[in-house]
Amino acid sequence: RAYMGFSEPEDPGAYVQGATELALTGIVLRDDKTRAVQELEVALARHPVNSIPALDRPYSDLAFAYALAGDVDRAEVFLRDRASSIPKPVQQADAFAHAAVGAIALSNGNAKQAVAEFKTWYDKRGCTSCGLFEAGHAYERAGLRDSALAMFEQAVASHGLFKIYDESLWLGPTLKRVGELYEARGQREK
């Protein structure tokens, strides 16, 4: 089976990367963490991370997916492996690592750290919505509904070439949540 248009023998890193995207779809859109982890395990059984060239290993993506699935220990292993396998300059250029650290923090109940990491991802990545949806959810977990709503609205209102990738996962659930937050405020018209 191929992920994201890449067949497994030709590009094992892209295959595992595609599996993480499939797993994230299951987590965010269907709340099916069990199936998401199964998808990841199938991909990793075919292509163990250490069999992929170091610079092609999707460590941050795997850590993010496992953290969102609730397996923080596994997520942390991927970040430790990343730290020991990838040259420092490449690590520093990987803005998505902040997403992984943020997801781990959120899974550990540290919403404040999660917000900071998601905002750092947004700042370093330079995309119009990267990290905003996630920061909104972290604010909400911290009980800061007004801040969550502001983040969600910024994410929804942003424009950019690659925004479609964030929106493909987060837009539907975010719009639903925005509606619920406005309804809770008594602003049903919004």
PDB file of N, CA and C in Angstrom, residues 101-160:
ATOM      1  N   VAL A 101       6.837  18.649  20.851  1.00  0.00           N
ATOM      2  CA  VAL A 101       7.044  18.964  22.271  1.00  0.00           C
ATOM      3  C   VAL A 101       5.746  19.526  22.868  1.00  0.00           C
ATOM      4  N   GLY A 102       5.043  20.349  22.104  1.00  0.00           N
ATOM      5  CA  GLY A 102       3.767  20.890  22.565  1.00  0.00           C
ATOM      6  C   GLY A 102       2.728  19.810  22.778  1.00  0.00           C
ATOM      7  N   ALA A 103       2.659  18.858  21.856  1.00  0.00           N
ATOM      8  CA  ALA A 103       1.696  17.758  21.998  1.00  0.00           C
ATOM      9  C   ALA A 103       2.026  16.894  23.209  1.00  0.00           C
ATOM     10  N   ILE A 104       3.305  16.676  23.453  1.00  0.00           N
ATOM     11  CA  ILE A 104       3.713  15.915  24.641  1.00  0.00           C
ATOM     12  C   ILE A 104       3.328  16.679  25.903  1.00  0.00           C
ATOM     13  N   ALA A 105       3.608  17.978  25.916  1.00  0.00           N
ATOM     14  CA  ALA A 105       3.244  18.795  27.082  1.00  0.00           C
ATOM     15  C   ALA A 105       1.743  18.760  27.326  1.00  0.00           C
ATOM     16  N   LEU A 106       0.968  18.865  26.271  1.00  0.00           N
ATOM     17  CA  LEU A 106      -0.485  18.843  26.414  1.00  0.00           C
ATOM     18  C   LEU A 106      -0.954  17.491  26.942  1.00  0.00           C
ATOM     19  N   SER A 107      -0.380  16.416  26.440  1.00  0.00           N
ATOM     20  CA  SER A 107      -0.730  15.080  26.922  1.00  0.00           C
ATOM     21  C   SER A 107      -0.353  14.890  28.385  1.00  0.00           C
ATOM     22  N   ASN A 108       0.686  15.585  28.813  1.00  0.00           N
ATOM     23  CA  ASN A 108       1.120  15.511  30.219  1.00  0.00           C
ATOM     24  C   ASN A 108       0.377  16.490  31.117  1.00  0.00           C
ATOM     25  N   GLY A 109      -0.584  17.238  30.545  1.00  0.00           N
ATOM     26  CA  GLY A 109      -1.374  18.173  31.343  1.00  0.00           C
ATOM     27  C   GLY A 109      -0.746  19.535  31.517  1.00  0.00           C
ATOM     28  N   ASN A 110       0.307  19.833  30.769  1.00  0.00           N
ATOM     29  CA  ASN A 110       0.968  21.130  30.884  1.00  0.00           C
ATOM     30  C   ASN A 110       0.551  22.012  29.706  1.00  0.00           C
ATOM     31  N   ALA A 111      -0.662  22.542  29.792  1.00  0.00           N
ATOM     32  CA  ALA A 111      -1.219  23.338  28.693  1.00  0.00           C
ATOM     33  C   ALA A 111      -0.434  24.616  28.457  1.00  0.00           C
ATOM     34  N   LYS A 112       0.107  25.216  29.505  1.00  0.00           N
ATOM     35  CA  LYS A 112       0.866  26.457  29.353  1.00  0.00           C
ATOM     36  C   LYS A 112       2.116  26.228  28.498  1.00  0.00           C
ATOM     37  N   GLN A 113       2.849  25.159  28.781  1.00  0.00           N
ATOM     38  CA  GLN A 113       4.020  24.837  27.972  1.00  0.00           C
ATOM     39  C   GLN A 113       3.592  24.491  26.545  1.00  0.00           C
ATOM     40  N   ALA A 114       2.474  23.778  26.412  1.00  0.00           N
ATOM     41  CA  ALA A 114       1.988  23.416  25.081  1.00  0.00           C
ATOM     42  C   ALA A 114       1.699  24.662  24.259  1.00  0.00           C
ATOM     43  N   VAL A 115       1.031  25.642  24.847  1.00  0.00           N
ATOM     44  CA  VAL A 115       0.746  26.890  24.133  1.00  0.00           C
ATOM     45  C   VAL A 115       2.047  27.536  23.671  1.00  0.00           C
ATOM     46  N   ALA A 116       3.024  27.608  24.565  1.00  0.00           N
ATOM     47  CA  ALA A 116       4.307  28.232  24.217  1.00  0.00           C
ATOM     48  C   ALA A 116       4.980  27.499  23.057  1.00  0.00           C
ATOM     49  N   GLU A 117       4.961  26.182  23.075  1.00  0.00           N
ATOM     50  CA  GLU A 117       5.594  25.401  22.006  1.00  0.00           C
ATOM     51  C   GLU A 117       4.842  25.572  20.682  1.00  0.00           C
ATOM     52  N   PHE A 118       3.508  25.556  20.741  1.00  0.00           N
ATOM     53  CA  PHE A 118       2.735  25.725  19.509  1.00  0.00           C
ATOM     54  C   PHE A 118       2.938  27.124  18.927  1.00  0.00           C
ATOM     55  N   LYS A 119       3.045  28.128  19.793  1.00  0.00           N
ATOM     56  CA  LYS A 119       3.305  29.484  19.303  1.00  0.00           C
ATOM     57  C   LYS A 119       4.715  29.603  18.725  1.00  0.00           C
ATOM     58  N   THR A 120       5.678  28.919  19.323  1.00  0.00           N
ATOM     59  CA  THR A 120       7.030  28.920  18.777  1.00  0.00           C
ATOM     60  C   THR A 120       7.037  28.255  17.405  1.00  0.00           C
ATOM     61  N   TRP A 121       6.306  27.175  17.266  1.00  0.00           N
ATOM     62  CA  TRP A 121       6.167  26.521  15.959  1.00  0.00           C
ATOM     63  C   TRP A 121       5.610  27.515  14.945  1.00  0.00           C
ATOM     64  N   TYR A 122       4.565  28.219  15.331  1.00  0.00           N
ATOM     65  CA  TYR A 122       3.957  29.219  14.453  1.00  0.00           C
ATOM     66  C   TYR A 122       4.983  30.291  14.065  1.00  0.00           C
ATOM     67  N   ASP A 123       5.708  30.813  15.040  1.00  0.00           N
ATOM     68  CA  ASP A 123       6.683  31.879  14.789  1.00  0.00           C
ATOM     69  C   ASP A 123       7.840  31.403  13.900  1.00  0.00           C
ATOM     70  N   LYS A 124       8.376  30.212  14.182  1.00  0.00           N
ATOM     71  CA  LYS A 124       9.528  29.708  13.436  1.00  0.00           C
ATOM     72  C   LYS A 124       9.154  29.225  12.045  1.00  0.00           C
ATOM     73  N   ARG A 125       7.977  28.672  11.897  1.00  0.00           N
ATOM     74  CA  ARG A 125       7.575  28.089  10.611  1.00  0.00           C
ATOM     75  C   ARG A 125       7.260  29.164   9.587  1.00  0.00           C
ATOM     76  N   GLY A 126       6.676  30.251  10.043  1.00  0.00           N
ATOM     77  CA  GLY A 126       6.361  31.317   9.114  1.00  0.00           C
ATOM     78  C   GLY A 126       5.154  31.030   8.248  1.00  0.00           C
ATOM     79  N   CYS A 127       4.382  30.020   8.579  1.00  0.00           N
ATOM     80  CA  CYS A 127       3.162  29.775   7.820  1.00  0.00           C
ATOM     81  C   CYS A 127       2.011  30.503   8.512  1.00  0.00           C
ATOM     82  N   THR A 128       0.907  30.601   7.833  1.00  0.00           N
ATOM     83  CA  THR A 128      -0.176  31.456   8.331  1.00  0.00           C
ATOM     84  C   THR A 128      -0.998  30.838   9.449  1.00  0.00           C
ATOM     85  N   SER A 129      -0.982  29.508   9.568  1.00  0.00           N
ATOM     86  CA  SER A 129      -1.817  28.907  10.605  1.00  0.00           C
ATOM     87  C   SER A 129      -1.145  27.774  11.366  1.00  0.00           C
ATOM     88  N   CYS A 130       0.082  27.424  11.035  1.00  0.00           N
ATOM     89  CA  CYS A 130       0.771  26.336  11.736  1.00  0.00           C
ATOM     90  C   CYS A 130       0.830  26.606  13.231  1.00  0.00           C
ATOM     91  N   GLY A 131       0.263  25.719  13.995  1.00  0.00           N
ATOM     92  CA  GLY A 131       0.298  25.830  15.449  1.00  0.00           C
ATOM     93  C   GLY A 131      -0.862  26.579  16.062  1.00  0.00           C
ATOM     94  N   LEU A 132      -1.610  27.331  15.270  1.00  0.00           N
ATOM     95  CA  LEU A 132      -2.702  28.131  15.841  1.00  0.00           C
ATOM     96  C   LEU A 132      -3.875  27.265  16.287  1.00  0.00           C
ATOM     97  N   PHE A 133      -4.252  26.308  15.468  1.00  0.00           N
ATOM     98  CA  PHE A 133      -5.341  25.415  15.862  1.00  0.00           C
ATOM     99  C   PHE A 133      -4.955  24.684  17.155  1.00  0.00           C
ATOM    100  N   GLU A 134      -3.734  24.183  17.171  1.00  0.00           N
ATOM    101  CA  GLU A 134      -3.251  23.429  18.321  1.00  0.00           C
ATOM    102  C   GLU A 134      -3.142  24.319  19.558  1.00  0.00           C
ATOM    103  N   ALA A 135      -2.657  25.555  19.385  1.00  0.00           N
ATOM    104  CA  ALA A 135      -2.568  26.480  20.522  1.00  0.00           C
ATOM    105  C   ALA A 135      -3.955  26.776  21.071  1.00  0.00           C
ATOM    106  N   GLY A 136      -4.928  26.904  20.190  1.00  0.00           N
ATOM    107  CA  GLY A 136      -6.302  27.128  20.638  1.00  0.00           C
ATOM    108  C   GLY A 136      -6.792  25.989  21.518  1.00  0.00           C
ATOM    109  N   HIS A 137      -6.523  24.765  21.097  1.00  0.00           N
ATOM    110  CA  HIS A 137      -6.939  23.611  21.903  1.00  0.00           C
ATOM    111  C   HIS A 137      -6.192  23.575  23.236  1.00  0.00           C
ATOM    112  N   ALA A 138      -4.937  23.972  23.217  1.00  0.00           N
ATOM    113  CA  ALA A 138      -4.163  24.007  24.471  1.00  0.00           C
ATOM    114  C   ALA A 138      -4.707  25.088  25.406  1.00  0.00           C
ATOM    115  N   TYR A 139      -5.021  26.258  24.866  1.00  0.00           N
ATOM    116  CA  TYR A 139      -5.640  27.296  25.702  1.00  0.00           C
ATOM    117  C   TYR A 139      -6.934  26.789  26.323  1.00  0.00           C
ATOM    118  N   GLU A 140      -7.699  26.091  25.540  1.00  0.00           N
ATOM    119  CA  GLU A 140      -8.961  25.580  26.068  1.00  0.00           C
ATOM    120  C   GLU A 140      -8.722  24.572  27.184  1.00  0.00           C
ATOM    121  N   ARG A 141      -7.726  23.719  27.014  1.00  0.00           N
ATOM    122  CA  ARG A 141      -7.402  22.756  28.073  1.00  0.00           C
ATOM    123  C   ARG A 141      -6.943  23.473  29.342  1.00  0.00           C
ATOM    124  N   ALA A 142      -6.376  24.674  29.168  1.00  0.00           N
ATOM    125  CA  ALA A 142      -5.937  25.463  30.322  1.00  0.00           C
ATOM    126  C   ALA A 142      -7.103  26.232  30.948  1.00  0.00           C
ATOM    127  N   GLY A 143      -8.292  26.119  30.348  1.00  0.00           N
ATOM    128  CA  GLY A 143      -9.453  26.820  30.870  1.00  0.00           C
ATOM    129  C   GLY A 143      -9.560  28.257  30.394  1.00  0.00           C
ATOM    130  N   LEU A 144      -8.777  28.631  29.405  1.00  0.00           N
ATOM    131  CA  LEU A 144      -8.753  30.000  28.893  1.00  0.00           C
ATOM    132  C   LEU A 144      -9.548  30.062  27.591  1.00  0.00           C
ATOM    133  N   ARG A 145     -10.857  30.022  27.734  1.00  0.00           N
ATOM    134  CA  ARG A 145     -11.730  29.928  26.561  1.00  0.00           C
ATOM    135  C   ARG A 145     -11.645  31.160  25.658  1.00  0.00           C
ATOM    136  N   ASP A 146     -11.497  32.348  26.235  1.00  0.00           N
ATOM    137  CA  ASP A 146     -11.395  33.547  25.396  1.00  0.00           C
ATOM    138  C   ASP A 146     -10.127  33.505  24.541  1.00  0.00           C
ATOM    139  N   SER A 147      -9.029  33.074  25.142  1.00  0.00           N
ATOM    140  CA  SER A 147      -7.774  32.946  24.391  1.00  0.00           C
ATOM    141  C   SER A 147      -7.892  31.856  23.335  1.00  0.00           C
ATOM    142  N   ALA A 148      -8.563  30.767  23.688  1.00  0.00           N
ATOM    143  CA  ALA A 148      -8.775  29.684  22.723  1.00  0.00           C
ATOM    144  C   ALA A 148      -9.572  30.198  21.533  1.00  0.00           C
ATOM    145  N   LEU A 149     -10.626  30.915  21.818  1.00  0.00           N
ATOM    146  CA  LEU A 149     -11.467  31.446  20.754  1.00  0.00           C
ATOM    147  C   LEU A 149     -10.681  32.404  19.855  1.00  0.00           C
ATOM    148  N   ALA A 150      -9.852  33.248  20.461  1.00  0.00           N
ATOM    149  CA  ALA A 150      -9.028  34.173  19.678  1.00  0.00           C
ATOM    150  C   ALA A 150      -8.065  33.408  18.770  1.00  0.00           C
ATOM    151  N   MET A 151      -7.446  32.346  19.286  1.00  0.00           N
ATOM    152  CA  MET A 151      -6.529  31.540  18.471  1.00  0.00           C
ATOM    153  C   MET A 151      -7.276  30.867  17.337  1.00  0.00           C
ATOM    154  N   PHE A 152      -8.433  30.275  17.658  1.00  0.00           N
ATOM    155  CA  PHE A 152      -9.223  29.602  16.626  1.00  0.00           C
ATOM    156  C   PHE A 152      -9.621  30.580  15.531  1.00  0.00           C
ATOM    157  N   GLU A 153     -10.075  31.768  15.939  1.00  0.00           N
ATOM    158  CA  GLU A 153     -10.505  32.753  14.944  1.00  0.00           C
ATOM    159  C   GLU A 153      -9.334  33.231  14.086  1.00  0.00           C
ATOM    160  N   GLN A 154      -8.164  33.393  14.693  1.00  0.00           N
ATOM    161  CA  GLN A 154      -6.977  33.776  13.920  1.00  0.00           C
ATOM    162  C   GLN A 154      -6.622  32.679  12.917  1.00  0.00           C
ATOM    163  N   ALA A 155      -6.698  31.431  13.357  1.00  0.00           N
ATOM    164  CA  ALA A 155      -6.382  30.316  12.468  1.00  0.00           C
ATOM    165  C   ALA A 155      -7.356  30.253  11.296  1.00  0.00           C
ATOM    166  N   VAL A 156      -8.635  30.412  11.584  1.00  0.00           N
ATOM    167  CA  VAL A 156      -9.657  30.319  10.538  1.00  0.00           C
ATOM    168  C   VAL A 156      -9.548  31.490   9.568  1.00  0.00           C
ATOM    169  N   ALA A 157      -9.228  32.668  10.075  1.00  0.00           N
ATOM    170  CA  ALA A 157      -9.184  33.874   9.234  1.00  0.00           C
ATOM    171  C   ALA A 157      -7.885  34.021   8.450  1.00  0.00           C
ATOM    172  N   SER A 158      -6.867  33.266   8.793  1.00  0.00           N
ATOM    173  CA  SER A 158      -5.577  33.419   8.126  1.00  0.00           C
ATOM    174  C   SER A 158      -5.655  32.939   6.679  1.00  0.00           C
ATOM    175  N   HIS A 159      -4.745  33.468   5.877  1.00  0.00           N
ATOM    176  CA  HIS A 159      -4.667  33.098   4.468  1.00  0.00           C
ATOM    177  C   HIS A 159      -3.239  32.706   4.147  1.00  0.00           C
ATOM    178  N   GLY A 160      -3.086  31.749   3.272  1.00  0.00           N
ATOM    179  CA  GLY A 160      -1.747  31.359   2.868  1.00  0.00           C
ATOM    180  C   GLY A 160      -1.771  30.174   1.933  1.00  0.00           C
TER     181      GLY A 160
END
